[in-house]
PDB file of C-alpha atoms in Angstrom:
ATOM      1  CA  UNK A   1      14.631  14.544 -22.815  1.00 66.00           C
ATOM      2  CA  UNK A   2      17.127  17.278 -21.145  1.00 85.00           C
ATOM      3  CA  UNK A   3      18.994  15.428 -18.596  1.00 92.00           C
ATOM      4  CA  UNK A   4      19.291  11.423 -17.714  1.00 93.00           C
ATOM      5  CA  UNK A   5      21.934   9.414 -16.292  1.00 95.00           C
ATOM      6  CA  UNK A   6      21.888   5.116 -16.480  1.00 96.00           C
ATOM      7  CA  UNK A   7      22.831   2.629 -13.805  1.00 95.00           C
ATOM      8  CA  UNK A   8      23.792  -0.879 -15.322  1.00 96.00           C
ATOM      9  CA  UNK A   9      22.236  -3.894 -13.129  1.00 95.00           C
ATOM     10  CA  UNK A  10      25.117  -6.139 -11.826  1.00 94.00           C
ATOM     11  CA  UNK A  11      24.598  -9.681 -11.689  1.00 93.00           C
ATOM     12  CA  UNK A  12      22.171 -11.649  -9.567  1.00 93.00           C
ATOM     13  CA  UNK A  13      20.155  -9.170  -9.183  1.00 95.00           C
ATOM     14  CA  UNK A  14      16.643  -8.073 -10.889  1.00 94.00           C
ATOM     15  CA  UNK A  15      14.931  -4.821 -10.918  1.00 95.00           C
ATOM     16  CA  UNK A  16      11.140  -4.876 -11.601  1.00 94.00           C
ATOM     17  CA  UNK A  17       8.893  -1.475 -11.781  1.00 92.00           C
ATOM     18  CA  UNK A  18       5.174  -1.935 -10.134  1.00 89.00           C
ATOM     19  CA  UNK A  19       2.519   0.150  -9.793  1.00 85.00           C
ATOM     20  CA  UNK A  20       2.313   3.896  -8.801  1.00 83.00           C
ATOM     21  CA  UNK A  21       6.341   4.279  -9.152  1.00 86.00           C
ATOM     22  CA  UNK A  22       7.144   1.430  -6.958  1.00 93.00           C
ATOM     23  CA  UNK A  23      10.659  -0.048  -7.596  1.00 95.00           C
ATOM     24  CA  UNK A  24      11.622  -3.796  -6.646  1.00 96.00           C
ATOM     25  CA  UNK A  25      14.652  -4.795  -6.427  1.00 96.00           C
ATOM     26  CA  UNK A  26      15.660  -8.374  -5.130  1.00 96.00           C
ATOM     27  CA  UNK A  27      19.101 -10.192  -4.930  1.00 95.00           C
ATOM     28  CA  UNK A  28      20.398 -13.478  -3.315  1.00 95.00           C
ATOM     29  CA  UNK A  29      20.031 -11.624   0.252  1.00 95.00           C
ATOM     30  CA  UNK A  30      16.485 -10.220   0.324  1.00 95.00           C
ATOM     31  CA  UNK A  31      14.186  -7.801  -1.238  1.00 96.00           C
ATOM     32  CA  UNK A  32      13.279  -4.129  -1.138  1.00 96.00           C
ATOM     33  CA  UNK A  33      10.797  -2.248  -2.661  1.00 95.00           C
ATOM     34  CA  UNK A  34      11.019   1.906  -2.895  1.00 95.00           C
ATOM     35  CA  UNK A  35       8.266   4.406  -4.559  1.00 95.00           C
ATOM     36  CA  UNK A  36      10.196   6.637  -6.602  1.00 94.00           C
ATOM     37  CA  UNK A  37       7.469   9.524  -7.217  1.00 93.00           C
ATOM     38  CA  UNK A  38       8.102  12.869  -8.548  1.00 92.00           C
ATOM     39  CA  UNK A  39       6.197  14.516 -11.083  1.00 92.00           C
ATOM     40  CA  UNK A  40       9.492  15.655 -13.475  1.00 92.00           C
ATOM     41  CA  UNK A  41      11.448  12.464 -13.480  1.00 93.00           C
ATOM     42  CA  UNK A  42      11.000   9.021 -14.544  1.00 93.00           C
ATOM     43  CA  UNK A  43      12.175   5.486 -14.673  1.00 94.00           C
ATOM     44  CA  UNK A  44      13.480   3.134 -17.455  1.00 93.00           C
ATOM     45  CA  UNK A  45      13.523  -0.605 -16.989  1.00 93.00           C
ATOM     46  CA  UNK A  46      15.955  -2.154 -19.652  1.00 92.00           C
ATOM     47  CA  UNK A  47      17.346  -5.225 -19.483  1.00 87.00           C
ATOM     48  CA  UNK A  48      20.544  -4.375 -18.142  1.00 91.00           C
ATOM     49  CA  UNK A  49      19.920  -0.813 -17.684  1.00 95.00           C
ATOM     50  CA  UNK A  50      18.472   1.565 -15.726  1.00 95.00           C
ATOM     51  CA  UNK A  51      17.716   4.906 -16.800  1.00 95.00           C
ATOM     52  CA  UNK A  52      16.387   8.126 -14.894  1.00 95.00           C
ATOM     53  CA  UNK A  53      15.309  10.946 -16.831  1.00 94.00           C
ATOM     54  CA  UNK A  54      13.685  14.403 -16.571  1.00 94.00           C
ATOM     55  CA  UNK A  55      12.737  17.294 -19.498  1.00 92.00           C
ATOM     56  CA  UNK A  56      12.808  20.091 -17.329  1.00 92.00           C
ATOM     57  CA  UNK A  57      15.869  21.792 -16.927  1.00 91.00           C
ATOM     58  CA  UNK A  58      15.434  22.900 -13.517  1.00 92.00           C
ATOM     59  CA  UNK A  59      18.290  21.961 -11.435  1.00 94.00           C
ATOM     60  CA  UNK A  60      16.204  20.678  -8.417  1.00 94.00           C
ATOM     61  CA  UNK A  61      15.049  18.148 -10.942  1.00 92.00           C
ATOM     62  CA  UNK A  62      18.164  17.073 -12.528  1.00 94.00           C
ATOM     63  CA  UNK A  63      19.275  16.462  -8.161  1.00 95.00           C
ATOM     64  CA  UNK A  64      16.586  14.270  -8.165  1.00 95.00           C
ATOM     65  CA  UNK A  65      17.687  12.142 -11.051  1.00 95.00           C
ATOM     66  CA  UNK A  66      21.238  11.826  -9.351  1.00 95.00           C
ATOM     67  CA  UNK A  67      19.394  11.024  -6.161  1.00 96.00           C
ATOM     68  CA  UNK A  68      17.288   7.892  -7.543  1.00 96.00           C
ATOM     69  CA  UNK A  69      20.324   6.545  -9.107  1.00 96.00           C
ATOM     70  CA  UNK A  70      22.096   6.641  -6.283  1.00 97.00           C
ATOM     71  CA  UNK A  71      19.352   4.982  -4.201  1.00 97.00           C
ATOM     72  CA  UNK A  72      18.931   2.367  -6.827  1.00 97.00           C
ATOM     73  CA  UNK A  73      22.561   1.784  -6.687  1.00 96.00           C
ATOM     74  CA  UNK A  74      22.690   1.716  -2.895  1.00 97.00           C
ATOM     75  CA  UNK A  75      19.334  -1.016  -3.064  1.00 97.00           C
ATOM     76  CA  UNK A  76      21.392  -3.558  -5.293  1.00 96.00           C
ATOM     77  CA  UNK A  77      24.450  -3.110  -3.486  1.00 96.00           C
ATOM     78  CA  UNK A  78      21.951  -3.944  -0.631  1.00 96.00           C
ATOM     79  CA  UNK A  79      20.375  -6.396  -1.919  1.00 97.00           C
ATOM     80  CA  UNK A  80      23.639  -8.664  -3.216  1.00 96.00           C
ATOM     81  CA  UNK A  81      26.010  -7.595  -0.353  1.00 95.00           C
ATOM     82  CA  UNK A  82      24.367  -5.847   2.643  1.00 96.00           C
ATOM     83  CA  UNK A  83      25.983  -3.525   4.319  1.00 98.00           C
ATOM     84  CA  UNK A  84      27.837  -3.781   7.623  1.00 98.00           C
ATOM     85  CA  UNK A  85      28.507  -0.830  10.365  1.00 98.00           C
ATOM     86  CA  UNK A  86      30.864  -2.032  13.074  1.00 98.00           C
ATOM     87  CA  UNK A  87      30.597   0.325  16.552  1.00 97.00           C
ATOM     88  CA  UNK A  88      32.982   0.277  19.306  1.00 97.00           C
ATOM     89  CA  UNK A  89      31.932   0.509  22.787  1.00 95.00           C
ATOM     90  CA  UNK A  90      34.493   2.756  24.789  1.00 94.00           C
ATOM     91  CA  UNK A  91      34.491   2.852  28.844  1.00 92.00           C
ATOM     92  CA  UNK A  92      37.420   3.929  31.113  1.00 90.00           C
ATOM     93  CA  UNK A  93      35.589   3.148  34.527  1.00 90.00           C
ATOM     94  CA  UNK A  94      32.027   1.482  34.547  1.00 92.00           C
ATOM     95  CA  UNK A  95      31.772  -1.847  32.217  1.00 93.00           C
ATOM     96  CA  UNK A  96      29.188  -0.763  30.017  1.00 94.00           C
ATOM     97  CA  UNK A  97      26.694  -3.833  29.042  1.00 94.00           C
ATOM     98  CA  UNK A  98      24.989  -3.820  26.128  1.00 96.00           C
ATOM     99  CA  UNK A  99      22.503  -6.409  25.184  1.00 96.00           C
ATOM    100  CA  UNK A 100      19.872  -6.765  22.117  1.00 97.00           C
ATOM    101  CA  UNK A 101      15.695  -7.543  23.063  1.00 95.00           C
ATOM    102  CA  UNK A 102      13.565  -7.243  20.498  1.00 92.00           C
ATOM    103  CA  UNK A 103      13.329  -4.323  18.740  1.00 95.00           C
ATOM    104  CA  UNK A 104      15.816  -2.575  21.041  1.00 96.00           C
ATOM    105  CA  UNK A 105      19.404  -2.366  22.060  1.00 97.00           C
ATOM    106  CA  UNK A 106      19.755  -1.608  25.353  1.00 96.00           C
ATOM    107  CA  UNK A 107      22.521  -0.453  27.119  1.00 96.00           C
ATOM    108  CA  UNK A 108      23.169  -0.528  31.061  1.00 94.00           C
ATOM    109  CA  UNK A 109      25.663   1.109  33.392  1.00 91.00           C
ATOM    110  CA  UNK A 110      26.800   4.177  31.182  1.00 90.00           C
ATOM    111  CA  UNK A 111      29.166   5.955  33.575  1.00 88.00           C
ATOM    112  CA  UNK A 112      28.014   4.415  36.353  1.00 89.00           C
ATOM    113  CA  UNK A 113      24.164   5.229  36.020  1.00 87.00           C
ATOM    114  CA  UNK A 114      21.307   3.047  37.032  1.00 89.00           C
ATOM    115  CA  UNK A 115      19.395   3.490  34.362  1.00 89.00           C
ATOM    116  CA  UNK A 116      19.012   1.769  31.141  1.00 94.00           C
ATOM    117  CA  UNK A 117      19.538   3.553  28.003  1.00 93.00           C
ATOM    118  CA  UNK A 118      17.714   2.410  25.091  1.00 95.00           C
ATOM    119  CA  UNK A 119      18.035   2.408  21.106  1.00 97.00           C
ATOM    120  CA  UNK A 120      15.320   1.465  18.359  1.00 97.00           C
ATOM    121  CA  UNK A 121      16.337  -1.536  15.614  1.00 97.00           C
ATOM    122  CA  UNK A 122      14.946   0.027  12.477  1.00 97.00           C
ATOM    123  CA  UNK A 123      13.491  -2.003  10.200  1.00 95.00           C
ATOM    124  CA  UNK A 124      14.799  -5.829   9.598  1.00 94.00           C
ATOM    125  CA  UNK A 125      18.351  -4.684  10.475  1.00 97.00           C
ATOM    126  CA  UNK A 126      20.223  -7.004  12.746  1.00 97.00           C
ATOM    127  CA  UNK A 127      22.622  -6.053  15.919  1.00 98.00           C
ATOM    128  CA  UNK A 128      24.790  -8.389  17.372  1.00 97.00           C
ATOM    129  CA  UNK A 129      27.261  -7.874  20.425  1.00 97.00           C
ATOM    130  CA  UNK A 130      30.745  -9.341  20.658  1.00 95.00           C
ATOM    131  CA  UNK A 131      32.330  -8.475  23.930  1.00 91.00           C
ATOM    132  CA  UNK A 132      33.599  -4.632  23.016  1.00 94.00           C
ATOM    133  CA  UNK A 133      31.895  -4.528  19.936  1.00 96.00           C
ATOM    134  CA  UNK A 134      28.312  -4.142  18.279  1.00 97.00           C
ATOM    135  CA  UNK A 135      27.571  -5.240  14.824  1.00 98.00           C
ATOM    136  CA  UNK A 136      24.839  -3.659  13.036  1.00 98.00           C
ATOM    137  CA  UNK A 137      24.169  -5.258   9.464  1.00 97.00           C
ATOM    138  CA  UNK A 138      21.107  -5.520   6.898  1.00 97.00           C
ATOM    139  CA  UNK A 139      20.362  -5.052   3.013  1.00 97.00           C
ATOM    140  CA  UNK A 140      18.929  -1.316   3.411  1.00 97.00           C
ATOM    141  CA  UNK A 141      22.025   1.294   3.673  1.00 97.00           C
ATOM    142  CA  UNK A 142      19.269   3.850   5.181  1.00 97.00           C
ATOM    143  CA  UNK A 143      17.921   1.430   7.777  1.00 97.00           C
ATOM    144  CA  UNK A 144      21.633  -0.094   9.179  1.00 98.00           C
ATOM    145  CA  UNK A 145      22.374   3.665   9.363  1.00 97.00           C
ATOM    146  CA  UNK A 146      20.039   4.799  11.215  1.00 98.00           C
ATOM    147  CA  UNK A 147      19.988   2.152  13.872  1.00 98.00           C
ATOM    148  CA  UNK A 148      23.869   2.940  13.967  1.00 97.00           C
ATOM    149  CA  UNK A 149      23.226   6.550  14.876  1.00 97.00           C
ATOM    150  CA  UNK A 150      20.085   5.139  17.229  1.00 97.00           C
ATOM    151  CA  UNK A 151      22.960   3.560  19.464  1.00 97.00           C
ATOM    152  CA  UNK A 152      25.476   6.047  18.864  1.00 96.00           C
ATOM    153  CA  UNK A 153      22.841   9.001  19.956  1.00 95.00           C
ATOM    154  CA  UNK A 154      21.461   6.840  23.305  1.00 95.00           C
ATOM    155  CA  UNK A 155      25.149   7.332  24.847  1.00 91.00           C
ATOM    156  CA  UNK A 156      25.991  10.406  24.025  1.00 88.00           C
ATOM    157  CA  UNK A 157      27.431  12.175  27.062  1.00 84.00           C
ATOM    158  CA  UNK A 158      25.454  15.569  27.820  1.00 84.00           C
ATOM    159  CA  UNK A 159      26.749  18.691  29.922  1.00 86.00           C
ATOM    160  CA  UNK A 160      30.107  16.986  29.950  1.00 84.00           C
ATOM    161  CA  UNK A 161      33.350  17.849  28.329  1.00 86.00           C
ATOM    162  CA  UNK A 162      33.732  15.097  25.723  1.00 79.00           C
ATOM    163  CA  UNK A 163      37.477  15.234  25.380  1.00 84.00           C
ATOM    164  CA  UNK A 164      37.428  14.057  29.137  1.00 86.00           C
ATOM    165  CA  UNK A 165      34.350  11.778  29.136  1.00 84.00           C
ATOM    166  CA  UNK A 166      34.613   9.823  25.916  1.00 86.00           C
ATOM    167  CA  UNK A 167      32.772   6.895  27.204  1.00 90.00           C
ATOM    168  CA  UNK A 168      30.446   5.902  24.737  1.00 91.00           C
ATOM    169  CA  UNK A 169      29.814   3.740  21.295  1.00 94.00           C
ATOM    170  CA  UNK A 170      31.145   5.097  18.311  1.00 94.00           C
ATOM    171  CA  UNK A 171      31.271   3.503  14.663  1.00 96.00           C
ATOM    172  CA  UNK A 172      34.461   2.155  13.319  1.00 97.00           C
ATOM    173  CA  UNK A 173      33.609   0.829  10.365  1.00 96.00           C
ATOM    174  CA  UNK A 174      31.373   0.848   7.488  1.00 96.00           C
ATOM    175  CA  UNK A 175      31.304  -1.900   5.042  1.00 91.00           C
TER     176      UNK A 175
END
C-alpha cells in the first residue's frame, strides 16, 4: 500500500460493494449505485469506513483515489440530503414561460421568439417552476447539475452582446 485516504459513513446511510466494482449506496432519500473500476485502485468496505487505496505511486493513480472519495462522499451526501440548484429566470421585455413535460423543460418566448426552446431532465432529477424561479433538485450531484446547465445552455443568447441582452436563466443557488 503507497497511498489511501478513508471516508467515514455518516449516519443513516449504508454502503454495500457488488459485483464487478459496483458501489451501492442508499439513504432515507433513495439509492444509487456507481462502478468504480480502475485497474490500480481499490475499495474497502468497513463498518464505518471507507477506504480507497492504490500501490502504485503514479500520480494519475493517487487522483483517482481522491476522485472516488469524493464521489462516494458526494453519493451519501446525495443520498441523505439531495442536493438543490435554484435558477433565476431574467427578462427585461418578453415574459419568458417556462413549463416542465416529461422529460423536458421547455421554455417559450425567449426575447420575443416563436419558438420553443427545449432542455433534457437527466436522470430522476426533478424541476419545478415558481413564477421567476426554477427548482432543480435530486440525490445525484452529477445529474441535478447537469440538467441545471441543460436549462442554463437552451437560453443562452448567441451573436448578442451579453452585457446588453442578459435575458436568460441563470443559477443562484446551490444547496
Amino acid at each position: 500500500m503507497v497511498y489511501e485516504q478513508k471516508f467515514s459513513i455518516p449516519e443513516g446511510v449504508s454502503i454495500e460493494k457488488g459485483e464487478d466494482s459496483c458501489i451501492s449506496i442508499s439513504g432515507e432519500k433513495g439509492r444509487i449505485d456507481r462502478v468504480f473500476a480502475y485497474p490500480h485502485a481499490k475499495i474497502n468496505i468497513a463498518s464505518d469506513t471507507v477506504t480507497v487505496k492504490t500501490d502504485s505511486k503514479r500520480n494519475k493513480d493517487r487522483a483517482v483515489v481522491g476522485t472516488w472519495i469524493s464521489h462516494i462522499s458526494n453519493m451519501s451526501k446525495g443520498v441523505k440530503e439531495g442536493f438543490v440548484y435554484k435558477l433565476k429566470i431574467v427578462y427585461t421585455h418578453f415574459p419568458v414561460t417556462v413549463s416542465v413535460s416529461g422529460s423536458r423543460v421547455n421554455i417559450k418566448n425567449f426575447l420575443g421568439g416563436r419558438g420553443i426552446m427545449s432542455a433534457d431532465i437527466i436522470g430522476d432529477t426533478k424541476v419545478e417552476v415558481k413564477k421567476d424561479d426554477v427548482v432543480v433538485s435530486g440525490i445525484s450531484k452529477e445529474e441535478v447539475g447537469q440538467t441545471a446547465a441543460n436549462i442554463e445552455r437552451a437560453c443562452k443568447v448567441k451573436g448578442k452582446d451579453r452585457r446588453v441582452f442578459q435575458d436568460g436563466i441563470y443559477l443562484v443557488n446551490k444547496e
